[in-house]
Short mmCIF file of C-alpha atoms in Angstrom, two decimals:
data_model
loop_
_atom_site.label_atom_id
_atom_site.label_comp_id
_atom_site.label_asym_id
_atom_site.label_seq_id
_atom_site.Cartn_x
_atom_site.Cartn_y
_atom_site.Cartn_z
CA MET A 245 16.63 10.41 -5.35
CA ASN A 246 15.71 8.32 -2.23
CA ASN A 247 15.61 11.50 0.00
CA VAL A 248 13.17 12.70 -2.07
CA ARG A 249 10.79 9.93 -1.99
CA GLN A 250 11.75 8.97 1.59
CA LEU A 251 8.69 10.33 3.53
CA PRO A 252 6.05 8.92 1.22
CA GLN A 253 7.75 5.54 1.30
CA LYS A 254 7.91 5.57 5.14
CA ILE A 255 4.20 6.52 5.25
CA GLN A 256 3.21 3.85 2.66
CA SER A 257 5.38 1.50 4.72
CA LEU A 258 3.29 2.10 7.84
CA ASP A 259 1.67 -1.73 7.88
CA LEU A 260 -1.59 -1.18 9.42
CA SER A 261 -3.15 -4.34 7.84
CA TRP A 262 -2.91 -6.03 11.17
CA MET A 263 -5.94 -4.24 11.97
CA ILE A 264 -7.94 -6.40 9.72
CA PRO A 265 -7.00 -9.79 11.15
CA ALA A 266 -7.21 -8.51 14.56
CA GLY A 267 -10.81 -7.57 13.87
CA PHE A 268 -11.51 -10.98 12.58
CA GLY A 269 -9.91 -12.51 15.70
CA LEU A 270 -11.80 -10.48 18.09
CA SER A 271 -15.06 -11.26 16.36
CA CYS A 272 -14.53 -15.00 16.36
CA ALA A 273 -13.43 -14.59 20.49
CA LEU A 274 -16.81 -12.88 20.97
CA LEU A 275 -18.73 -15.57 18.81
CA ALA A 276 -17.13 -18.41 20.86
CA ALA A 277 -17.80 -16.34 24.22
CA SER A 278 -21.62 -15.84 23.31
CA VAL A 279 -21.95 -19.68 22.75
CA ILE A 280 -19.99 -20.35 25.73
CA LEU A 281 -22.19 -18.09 27.84
CA LEU A 282 -25.48 -19.52 26.41
CA PHE A 283 -24.20 -23.18 27.42
CA VAL A 284 -23.55 -22.22 30.94
CA ARG A 285 -26.39 -20.17 31.63
CA GLY A 286 -29.00 -22.45 30.00
CA THR A 287 -32.40 -21.08 28.80
CA SER A 288 -34.50 -21.96 32.37
CA GLY A 289 -36.28 -19.11 33.16
CA MET A 290 -36.25 -17.50 29.69
CA GLU A 291 -39.10 -15.97 27.92
CA ASN A 292 -39.47 -17.12 24.43
CA ILE A 293 -39.39 -13.50 23.24
CA TRP A 294 -35.78 -13.09 24.95
CA MET A 295 -34.51 -16.37 23.22
CA PHE A 296 -35.57 -14.94 19.97
CA SER A 297 -33.15 -11.82 20.47
CA ILE A 298 -30.13 -14.07 21.86
CA GLY A 299 -30.54 -16.56 18.55
CA ALA A 300 -30.48 -13.24 16.53
CA ASP A 301 -27.32 -12.16 18.47
CA VAL A 302 -25.54 -15.22 17.89
CA PHE A 303 -26.46 -15.53 14.18
CA CYS A 304 -25.25 -12.08 13.45
CA LEU A 305 -22.16 -12.48 15.47
CA ALA A 306 -21.76 -15.56 12.91
CA VAL A 307 -22.35 -13.26 9.96
CA CYS A 308 -19.64 -10.73 11.08
CA VAL A 309 -17.19 -13.24 11.65
CA MET A 310 -17.60 -14.48 7.82
CA LEU A 311 -17.46 -10.74 6.64
CA SER A 312 -14.11 -10.43 8.72
CA PHE A 313 -13.15 -13.32 7.52
CA SER A 314 -13.67 -12.24 3.81
CA CYS A 315 -11.76 -9.09 4.42
CA VAL A 316 -8.73 -10.91 5.70
CA LEU A 317 -8.77 -13.01 2.30
CA ASN A 318 -9.02 -10.16 0.22
CA TYR A 319 -5.75 -8.53 0.22
CA LYS A 320 -6.51 -6.35 -2.69
CA ASN A 321 -8.89 -4.20 -0.50
CA ARG A 322 -6.71 -4.27 2.53
CA ASN A 323 -6.74 -0.01 2.81
CA ASP A 324 -7.90 2.66 4.66
CA HIS A 325 -11.64 1.96 3.86
CA THR A 326 -11.43 -1.68 4.93
CA ARG A 327 -9.83 -0.88 8.18
CA VAL A 328 -12.78 1.60 8.90
CA PHE A 329 -15.06 -0.89 7.64
CA VAL A 330 -13.48 -3.88 9.53
CA THR A 331 -13.46 -1.76 12.68
CA LEU A 332 -17.36 -0.79 12.09
CA LEU A 333 -18.04 -4.63 11.70
CA THR A 334 -16.00 -5.67 15.07
CA VAL A 335 -17.65 -2.76 17.29
CA ASN A 336 -21.06 -4.00 15.92
CA ALA A 337 -20.20 -7.64 16.76
CA ALA A 338 -19.03 -6.21 20.46
CA ALA A 339 -22.72 -4.66 20.70
CA LEU A 340 -24.41 -7.79 19.44
CA PHE A 341 -22.43 -9.70 22.40
CA LEU A 342 -23.41 -7.19 24.89
CA ASP A 343 -27.10 -7.36 23.91
CA GLU A 344 -27.04 -11.20 24.36
CA ALA A 345 -25.11 -11.03 27.64
CA ALA A 346 -27.57 -8.62 29.04
CA TRP A 347 -30.53 -10.97 28.12
CA LEU A 348 -28.55 -13.77 29.94
CA VAL A 349 -28.37 -11.85 33.02
CA GLN A 350 -31.81 -10.47 32.77
CA GLY A 351 -34.14 -11.62 35.88
CA ILE A 352 -30.97 -12.84 38.08
CA ALA A 353 -30.97 -10.81 41.16
CA PRO A 354 -27.52 -11.60 42.62
CA LEU A 355 -26.06 -10.10 38.88
CA ARG A 356 -27.96 -6.90 39.14
CA LEU A 357 -24.63 -5.28 39.20
CA LEU A 358 -23.24 -6.89 36.41
CA ASN A 359 -26.75 -6.18 34.39
CA ARG A 360 -25.89 -2.69 35.04
CA ILE A 361 -22.33 -2.65 33.89
CA ILE A 362 -23.62 -4.78 30.57
CA ASN A 363 -26.24 -2.13 29.92
CA VAL A 364 -23.83 0.78 30.17
CA LEU A 365 -21.16 -0.88 27.66
CA PHE A 366 -24.19 -1.49 25.50
CA PHE A 367 -25.01 2.05 25.45
CA MET A 368 -21.68 3.36 24.98
CA ILE A 369 -20.75 1.00 22.24
CA GLY A 370 -23.86 2.25 20.36
CA LEU A 371 -22.50 5.77 20.33
CA VAL A 372 -19.01 4.34 19.25
CA LEU A 373 -20.84 2.48 16.42
CA VAL A 374 -22.61 5.52 15.12
CA TYR A 375 -19.71 7.66 15.27
CA LEU A 376 -17.65 5.01 13.41
CA PHE A 377 -20.10 5.05 10.61
CA TRP A 378 -20.38 8.58 10.18
CA GLN A 379 -16.48 8.40 9.62
CA TYR A 380 -16.88 5.70 7.08
CA LEU A 381 -19.62 7.48 5.20
CA ARG A 382 -17.30 10.59 4.98
CA ARG A 383 -14.50 8.32 3.02
CA VAL A 384 -17.12 6.49 0.96
CA LEU A 385 -19.26 9.51 0.00
CA LYS A 386 -16.09 11.85 -0.01
CA MET A 387 -17.73 14.19 2.45
CA GLU A 388 -15.10 16.87 2.33
CA ASN A 389 -16.67 20.57 2.92
CA SER A 390 -17.01 23.28 5.53
CA MET A 391 -20.39 22.32 6.61
CA MET A 392 -19.19 18.51 7.25
CA THR A 393 -15.75 19.45 8.66
CA ALA A 394 -17.86 21.56 11.22
CA ALA A 395 -20.28 18.57 11.87
CA ASP A 396 -17.43 16.48 12.33
CA GLY A 397 -16.16 18.47 14.85
CA ILE A 398 -19.29 19.02 16.96
CA LEU A 399 -19.85 15.01 16.60
CA ASN A 400 -16.42 14.51 18.02
CA LEU A 401 -17.21 16.79 20.86
CA LEU A 402 -20.26 15.48 21.77
CA LEU A 403 -18.85 11.88 21.89
CA ILE A 404 -17.21 12.32 25.06
CA PRO A 405 -19.97 13.88 27.16
CA SER A 406 -22.33 11.47 25.60
CA LEU A 407 -20.19 8.51 26.64
CA LEU A 408 -19.86 10.16 30.24
CA LEU A 409 -23.50 10.21 30.54
CA CYS A 410 -23.63 6.36 30.13
CA ALA A 411 -21.18 5.99 32.65
CA VAL A 412 -23.51 7.77 35.07
CA ASN A 413 -25.85 4.93 34.87
CA LEU A 414 -23.34 3.05 36.83
CA ILE A 415 -24.51 5.08 39.98
CA TYR A 416 -27.66 6.96 38.72
CA PRO A 417 -30.55 5.33 36.90
CA LEU A 418 -30.66 8.16 33.93
CA TYR A 419 -31.44 5.89 31.11
CA PHE A 420 -32.34 2.94 32.49
CA SER A 421 -32.75 1.10 36.26
CA VAL A 422 -32.32 -2.82 37.43
CA ASP A 423 -34.84 -3.34 40.14
CA ALA A 424 -34.14 -5.52 43.07
CA GLY A 425 -35.34 -8.88 40.82
CA GLY A 426 -32.56 -8.26 38.55
CA TYR A 427 -35.05 -6.82 35.65
CA TYR A 428 -33.93 -4.04 33.26
CA MET A 429 -36.15 -1.22 32.82
CA ARG A 430 -35.95 2.11 31.05
CA THR A 431 -36.44 5.52 32.67
CA ASP A 432 -38.57 8.27 31.37
CA LYS A 433 -35.30 10.25 30.24
CA TRP A 434 -34.23 7.24 28.07
CA TYR A 435 -34.67 9.42 24.96
CA ILE A 436 -31.73 11.61 26.11
CA SER A 437 -29.66 8.30 24.98
CA GLN A 438 -30.60 9.16 21.34
CA VAL A 439 -29.76 12.55 20.99
CA TYR A 440 -26.08 12.04 19.55
CA LEU A 441 -27.70 9.26 17.12
CA TYR A 442 -30.42 11.73 15.75
CA PHE A 443 -27.62 14.51 15.53
CA ALA A 444 -25.54 12.35 13.41
CA ILE A 445 -28.59 11.28 11.27
CA LEU A 446 -29.65 14.96 10.63
CA ILE A 447 -26.17 15.87 9.30
CA VAL A 448 -25.69 12.58 7.33
CA ILE A 449 -29.00 13.31 5.36
CA LEU A 450 -27.73 17.05 5.09
CA GLU A 451 -24.76 15.51 3.39
CA LEU A 452 -26.66 12.97 1.04
CA LEU A 453 -28.27 15.82 -0.33
CA MET A 454 -25.38 17.55 -1.35
CA SER A 455 -22.94 15.08 -1.94
CA GLN A 456 -21.95 14.06 -5.16
CA ALA A 457 -21.71 10.33 -4.72
CA SER A 458 -23.84 8.11 -6.97
CA LYS A 459 -27.57 7.18 -6.22
CA ARG A 460 -26.71 3.76 -5.28
CA ASP A 461 -24.00 4.76 -2.62
CA LYS A 462 -26.56 7.01 -1.29
CA LEU A 463 -29.21 4.45 -1.12
CA VAL A 464 -26.69 2.14 1.03
CA ALA A 465 -25.79 5.26 3.17
CA ILE A 466 -29.71 5.79 3.57
CA SER A 467 -30.06 2.01 4.62
CA PHE A 468 -27.97 2.52 7.46
CA ILE A 469 -30.46 5.11 9.03
CA ALA A 470 -33.68 3.71 7.53
CA ILE A 471 -33.39 -0.01 8.52
CA PRO A 472 -32.43 0.74 12.29
CA LEU A 473 -35.04 3.34 12.80
CA ALA A 474 -37.71 0.96 11.13
CA ASN A 475 -36.65 -1.83 13.22
CA GLN A 476 -36.96 0.53 16.49
CA ALA A 477 -40.33 1.41 15.42
CA LEU A 478 -41.59 -1.93 15.17
CA THR A 479 -39.99 -3.19 18.45
CA GLN A 480 -40.68 -0.10 20.28
CA THR A 481 -43.59 -1.58 22.20
CA SER A 482 -42.45 -5.02 22.26
CA PHE A 483 -40.05 -5.55 25.29
CA GLY A 484 -37.79 -8.46 24.63
CA ILE A 485 -37.14 -8.02 21.05
CA SER A 486 -33.80 -6.28 20.72
CA THR A 487 -32.74 -6.45 17.24
CA GLN A 488 -31.35 -2.95 16.48
CA TYR A 489 -27.77 -4.05 15.94
CA ALA A 490 -28.77 -7.05 13.78
CA ALA A 491 -30.82 -4.45 11.74
CA MET A 492 -27.51 -2.30 11.62
CA LEU A 493 -25.75 -5.47 10.66
CA VAL A 494 -28.10 -5.64 7.50
CA SER A 495 -26.92 -2.07 6.27
CA ILE A 496 -23.43 -3.37 6.98
CA VAL A 497 -23.83 -6.18 4.57
CA LEU A 498 -25.40 -3.89 2.02
CA ILE A 499 -22.32 -1.65 2.17
CA TYR A 500 -19.78 -4.63 2.06
CA GLY A 501 -21.85 -6.15 -1.10
CA VAL A 502 -22.33 -2.85 -2.91
CA LEU A 503 -19.39 -0.51 -2.19
CA PHE A 504 -16.82 -3.16 -2.14
CA ALA A 505 -18.15 -4.60 -5.28
CA ASP A 506 -17.61 -1.25 -6.90
CA ARG A 507 -14.08 -1.08 -5.59
CA GLU A 508 -13.12 -4.28 -6.67
CA LYS A 509 -14.06 -3.50 -10.12
CA GLU A 510 -11.97 -0.32 -9.74
CA PHE A 511 -8.84 -2.48 -8.58
CA SER A 512 -9.40 -5.00 -11.40
CA THR A 513 -9.26 -2.03 -13.76
CA THR A 514 -6.10 -0.44 -12.23
CA GLU A 515 -4.50 -3.61 -11.89
CA THR A 516 -5.05 -4.39 -15.41
CA GLU A 517 -3.62 -1.07 -16.45
CA LEU A 518 -0.81 -1.38 -14.35
CA GLY A 519 -0.15 -4.88 -15.73
CA VAL A 520 -0.05 -3.72 -19.31
CA ALA A 521 2.22 -0.86 -18.19
CA THR A 522 4.45 -3.40 -16.34
CA ARG A 523 4.43 -5.48 -19.67
CA ILE A 524 5.36 -2.67 -22.02
CA GLN A 525 8.13 -1.41 -19.52
CA ALA A 526 9.69 -5.06 -19.59
CA ASN A 527 9.51 -5.23 -23.51
CA MET A 528 11.35 -2.08 -23.99
CA LEU A 529 14.34 -3.20 -22.17
CA PRO A 530 16.51 -5.79 -24.05
CA THR A 531 16.24 -9.60 -22.31
CA THR A 532 18.01 -11.33 -25.11
CA PHE A 533 21.31 -13.23 -23.53
CA PRO A 534 24.03 -13.62 -24.46
CA PHE A 535 24.00 -10.25 -26.34
CA LEU A 536 25.71 -10.75 -29.67
CA PRO A 537 27.51 -14.05 -28.84
CA GLU A 538 29.68 -14.16 -31.90
CA ARG A 539 31.75 -10.91 -29.95
CA SER A 540 34.24 -12.38 -27.83
CA GLU A 541 35.68 -9.02 -26.39
CA PHE A 542 32.70 -8.86 -23.91
CA ASP A 543 30.14 -10.74 -21.93
CA LEU A 544 26.90 -8.98 -20.50
CA TYR A 545 24.00 -9.54 -18.34
CA ALA A 546 21.37 -7.30 -17.07
CA SER A 547 18.09 -7.74 -15.18
CA MET A 548 15.23 -5.62 -13.57
CA THR A 549 13.39 -7.33 -10.57
CA PRO A 550 10.44 -4.90 -10.24
CA ALA A 551 9.28 -3.99 -6.74
CA LYS A 552 5.44 -3.29 -5.30
CA GLU A 553 4.88 -0.71 -7.85
CA VAL A 554 5.59 -0.08 -11.67
CA GLY A 555 8.43 2.05 -11.52
CA GLY A 556 11.09 4.22 -13.76
CA ASP A 557 14.20 2.15 -13.71
CA PHE A 558 15.59 1.05 -17.04
CA TYR A 559 18.78 -0.14 -18.59
CA ASP A 560 19.97 -0.20 -21.88
CA PHE A 561 22.92 -1.50 -23.99
CA PHE A 562 23.42 -1.80 -27.91
CA MET A 563 26.42 -1.33 -30.37
CA VAL A 564 26.86 2.22 -31.91
CA ASP A 565 28.88 0.91 -34.65
CA GLU A 566 31.32 -2.04 -35.04
CA HIS A 567 33.74 -1.36 -32.07
CA HIS A 568 31.69 0.73 -29.98
CA LEU A 569 29.18 -0.63 -26.90
CA ALA A 570 26.77 1.83 -25.31
CA LEU A 571 25.76 1.28 -21.43
CA VAL A 572 22.98 3.02 -19.86
CA MET A 573 21.56 2.59 -16.52
CA ALA A 574 18.62 5.16 -15.32
CA ASP A 575 16.32 5.92 -12.81
CA VAL A 576 13.11 8.17 -13.33
CA SER A 577 11.71 9.95 -10.34
CA GLY A 578 8.45 8.89 -9.15
CA LYS A 579 6.54 5.74 -9.50
CA GLY A 580 3.38 4.28 -11.66
CA ILE A 581 2.39 4.89 -14.91
CA PRO A 582 3.67 8.49 -15.49
CA ALA A 583 7.05 7.16 -14.46
CA ALA A 584 7.04 4.36 -17.06
CA LEU A 585 5.79 6.49 -19.72
CA PHE A 586 8.92 9.00 -18.62
CA MET A 587 10.98 6.36 -18.86
CA MET A 588 10.14 5.00 -22.08
CA ALA A 589 10.45 8.64 -23.78
CA SER A 590 13.92 9.35 -22.11
CA LYS A 591 15.32 5.59 -23.13
CA ILE A 592 14.27 6.61 -26.80
CA LEU A 593 15.74 9.86 -26.82
CA ILE A 594 19.21 8.71 -25.32
CA LYS A 595 19.21 6.01 -27.37
CA ASN A 596 18.70 7.98 -30.69
CA ARG A 597 21.07 10.81 -29.76
CA VAL A 598 23.79 8.04 -29.03
CA MET A 599 23.48 6.77 -32.35
CA THR A 600 24.52 9.96 -33.99
CA GLY A 601 28.10 9.27 -32.80
CA GLU A 602 28.38 11.86 -30.06
CA SER A 603 30.06 11.53 -26.90
CA PRO A 604 28.14 10.80 -23.57
CA GLY A 605 28.63 14.37 -22.25
CA LYS A 606 27.14 16.08 -25.46
CA VAL A 607 24.38 13.26 -25.36
CA LEU A 608 23.30 13.73 -21.95
CA ARG A 609 23.22 17.66 -22.47
CA ALA A 610 21.07 17.47 -25.65
CA VAL A 611 18.49 15.00 -24.02
CA ASN A 612 18.29 16.98 -20.91
CA ASN A 613 17.39 20.21 -23.27
CA GLN A 614 14.96 18.25 -24.92
CA ILE A 615 13.29 17.13 -21.73
CA CYS A 616 13.27 20.37 -20.37
CA GLU A 617 11.58 21.82 -23.43
CA ASN A 618 8.09 20.25 -22.26
CA ASN A 619 8.67 18.81 -18.69
CA ARG A 620 5.18 20.08 -17.13
CA GLU A 621 5.29 17.62 -14.40
CA ASP A 622 8.67 18.53 -13.47
CA MET A 623 9.77 14.89 -13.59
CA PHE A 624 13.28 14.19 -13.92
CA VAL A 625 15.71 11.07 -14.51
CA THR A 626 19.25 10.13 -13.15
CA VAL A 627 21.41 8.59 -15.88
CA TRP A 628 24.78 7.06 -16.12
CA LEU A 629 25.98 6.55 -19.69
CA GLY A 630 29.35 4.88 -21.00
CA ILE A 631 30.52 3.97 -24.50
CA LEU A 632 33.13 1.28 -24.48
CA ASP A 633 35.77 0.89 -27.46
CA LEU A 634 36.10 -2.85 -27.48
CA ARG A 635 39.51 -2.69 -29.58
CA ASP A 636 41.23 -1.21 -26.45
CA GLY A 637 38.87 -1.01 -23.29
CA THR A 638 38.69 2.89 -23.49
CA LEU A 639 35.53 3.70 -21.31
CA VAL A 640 34.00 7.05 -21.66
CA SER A 641 31.08 8.02 -19.38
CA ALA A 642 29.05 10.74 -17.88
CA ASN A 643 27.03 10.88 -14.94
CA ALA A 644 23.77 12.63 -14.65
CA GLY A 645 23.22 12.40 -10.60
CA HIS A 646 23.04 8.78 -10.69
CA GLU A 647 24.71 6.11 -8.58
CA TYR A 648 28.59 5.34 -8.79
CA PRO A 649 29.57 2.36 -11.11
CA ILE A 650 31.27 -0.41 -9.61
CA LEU A 651 34.70 -1.51 -11.23
CA MET A 652 36.76 -4.75 -10.57
CA ALA A 653 40.10 -4.87 -12.22
CA PRO A 654 41.90 -8.05 -13.06
CA ASP A 655 42.66 -9.73 -10.09
CA GLY A 656 41.50 -7.23 -7.78
CA ASP A 657 38.23 -6.48 -5.89
CA PHE A 658 35.13 -4.80 -6.83
CA GLU A 659 35.17 -0.92 -5.77
CA LEU A 660 33.10 2.06 -5.95
CA GLN A 661 34.33 4.63 -8.82
CA LYS A 662 33.60 7.98 -7.05
CA SER A 663 33.71 11.21 -9.16
CA LYS A 664 31.66 14.44 -9.01
CA HIS A 665 28.26 14.18 -10.37
CA SER A 666 26.62 16.17 -12.83
CA PHE A 667 22.81 17.45 -12.39
CA VAL A 668 20.04 14.98 -13.18
CA LEU A 669 18.22 15.34 -16.81
CA GLY A 670 15.08 17.39 -16.63
CA GLY A 671 15.86 19.60 -13.80
CA MET A 672 16.93 22.68 -15.61
CA PRO A 673 18.32 23.27 -19.34
CA GLY A 674 21.62 24.04 -20.55
CA ILE A 675 23.46 21.96 -18.25
CA LYS A 676 26.94 20.81 -19.32
CA TYR A 677 27.74 17.12 -18.45
CA ARG A 678 31.28 16.17 -17.50
CA GLU A 679 33.19 13.30 -19.00
CA THR A 680 34.97 10.68 -17.25
CA GLU A 681 37.73 8.53 -19.36
CA THR A 682 38.97 5.23 -17.90
CA VAL A 683 40.77 2.23 -19.55
CA LEU A 684 39.81 -1.00 -18.82
CA PRO A 685 42.54 -3.85 -18.97
CA ALA A 686 41.27 -6.99 -20.34
CA GLY A 687 39.74 -9.04 -17.58
CA SER A 688 37.74 -6.05 -16.03
CA LYS A 689 34.52 -6.14 -14.83
CA LEU A 690 31.97 -3.00 -14.95
CA PHE A 691 28.88 -3.24 -12.58
CA LEU A 692 25.68 -0.77 -12.78
CA TYR A 693 22.62 -0.42 -10.81
CA THR A 694 19.89 1.78 -9.49
CA ASP A 695 19.44 3.11 -6.04
CA GLY A 696 16.97 0.42 -5.18
CA VAL A 697 19.66 -2.09 -4.34
CA PRO A 698 21.85 -0.19 -1.83
CA GLU A 699 18.52 1.54 -0.42
CA ALA A 700 16.72 -1.81 -0.15
CA GLU A 701 15.45 -1.83 3.42
CA ASN A 702 14.64 -4.65 5.94
CA GLN A 703 11.96 -4.53 8.47
CA ASP A 704 13.95 -2.68 10.99
CA GLU A 705 14.20 0.25 8.16
CA GLU A 706 17.89 -0.49 7.97
CA GLN A 707 19.20 -0.06 4.57
CA TYR A 708 21.19 -2.85 2.85
CA GLY A 709 24.20 -0.37 1.93
CA TYR A 710 27.35 -0.45 0.10
CA LYS A 711 29.36 -2.81 2.40
CA ARG A 712 27.04 -5.62 1.82
CA PHE A 713 26.77 -4.92 -1.70
CA LEU A 714 30.46 -4.86 -2.24
CA GLU A 715 31.03 -8.05 -0.12
CA ALA A 716 28.32 -9.89 -2.26
CA LEU A 717 30.13 -8.91 -5.42
CA ASN A 718 33.63 -9.91 -4.00
CA ASN A 719 32.26 -13.13 -2.83
CA GLN A 720 31.41 -13.96 -6.33
CA LYS A 721 33.90 -11.73 -8.19
CA ASN A 722 35.28 -14.77 -10.49
CA GLY A 723 31.60 -15.30 -11.57
CA THR A 724 30.00 -14.56 -14.96
CA PRO A 725 27.86 -11.28 -15.13
CA GLN A 726 24.99 -13.46 -14.80
CA GLU A 727 26.23 -15.13 -11.62
CA LEU A 728 27.13 -11.72 -10.27
CA LEU A 729 23.65 -10.28 -10.66
CA ALA A 730 22.17 -13.28 -9.14
CA ALA A 731 24.58 -13.15 -6.04
CA VAL A 732 23.55 -9.47 -5.46
CA GLU A 733 19.80 -10.41 -5.95
CA ASN A 734 20.02 -13.28 -3.41
CA SER A 735 21.96 -10.95 -0.97
CA VAL A 736 19.46 -8.24 -1.10
CA LYS A 737 16.50 -10.90 -0.71
CA GLY A 738 18.23 -12.73 2.05
CA PHE A 739 18.75 -9.09 3.96
CA VAL A 740 15.27 -7.69 3.44
CA LYS A 741 13.19 -10.88 3.73
CA ASP A 742 9.63 -10.34 3.24
CA TYR A 743 9.66 -6.69 3.91
CA ILE A 744 7.80 -4.66 1.24
CA GLN A 745 10.37 -2.89 -1.43
CA PHE A 746 9.23 0.54 -3.15
CA ASP A 747 11.98 0.39 -5.49
CA ASP A 748 13.29 -2.11 -8.40
CA LEU A 749 16.43 -3.72 -8.39
CA THR A 750 18.06 -3.14 -11.57
CA MET A 751 21.52 -4.21 -12.62
CA LEU A 752 23.75 -4.73 -15.36
CA CYS A 753 27.33 -6.03 -15.40
CA VAL A 754 29.84 -6.17 -18.42
CA HIS A 755 32.80 -8.40 -18.21
CA TYR A 756 35.41 -7.10 -20.74
CA THR A 757 37.50 -9.89 -22.00
CA GLY A 758 39.63 -7.98 -24.34
CA LYS A 759 39.90 -10.66 -26.83
CA LYS A 760 39.53 -9.67 -30.40
CA GLU A 761 37.05 -11.32 -32.86
CA GLU A 762 38.55 -13.26 -35.73
CA ASN A 763 39.13 -11.19 -38.90
CA PRO A 764 36.79 -12.53 -41.40
CA ASP A 765 39.19 -12.57 -44.26
CA GLU A 766 41.41 -14.71 -42.34
CA ARG A 767 38.52 -17.43 -42.29
CA THR A 768 38.89 -20.68 -44.23
CA ASP A 769 35.98 -22.60 -45.60
CA SER A 770 35.59 -26.15 -44.04
#
């Protein structure tokens, strides 16, 4: 089953969450650098209006740091939306830092070249910020139509030449110039630098008119357009006030406060539902141990350690009659609530059919036909089903595409019991399931599991494997079933360490002692 799920698991296991703390770290570094530069430069020769802009830049940098830090702490929102948001926030922080740096070198003749370089970077980073915000809006407002795809392609194409035009200012004063006294001045072609921004605003407005997003989400998106434009209009004639990116930060704060609040609510609802599904799933599994302590013929223990998501693993054990113990180990395809529901239905169908007294092969055939009758989602389940006769140790089993059982003979080692598998349940109707009969001598131990054990992976994507699995069992082969399960679980945890797992660890072990229970007629009253 792992081959079916291999690609999605590897995609999910790509850990890009480092981008969030990296953004926080860079924002911190920019804030620290801005304070250091201001301290080194001092305020001599600066106009009050310049100081106002510098103060606004430093304050907004501090806000960027706080927002980034909240994203680091909020692990639930570490998804694609958040990575784009933190990237947007970090680029805005860089723009604020460059704005401050531009004012700090303003009017210092020996730093004319540095002034030019800083302002070129300032213009370039503004283009990047507009592009990133467009990408963020596409995700939030679900901008997925032919017009938006075409617009996205045009924005992608325009970005490179727009950045190159900014770079031209290093050698030719296209957007601005720096005079001999080290003072920055706009040229009459400055408006060309705004073409990319206005084109992005145009397509955002068109998308907002067609988008199915809520009015509140649309208003937040409009704020990114309206607030900076209003700021630009107010400061157009006031040289020295450059609060454009501070205004953009206001829009970003609105995005954080509104859109993230909604997403947090969605996460809470989803986690509540998954929590309920997990509890329902756990309650469906027998967890009372020891099982039938009055029976001396066997000892039994089972466990399921959940992975990151709700899965479809399940085990079961129950007495069919006075002398026969049924054992089930199964693994449903897929994850989440659908898998949990399919697991519960499969478990009930198998148990109900076993209680009719049919053999394992006939039980699996009947259950497979029942599942195939109404399996519109094309889900399937692998099952190992065995019925153990407690009187003589005869084990009759059938395997529907499940993992091989592991058996330890008295005074022997644990070994895989390989036999030809039959097809999974739910694959196609009319399948016949072959049966295997094995006699367990007194003292034998049978170990059942799902593929989450041998296929557990470490950070190098190396699987735990059967060699380590058997070593863990054989190192504890004289232990009780509970001790054996604990040994395997500890071995797996030591191997994978903190690497996220996408499959449950589900195990069951039976120790067949062969001891007969005392005949009630032979008991004497005390």
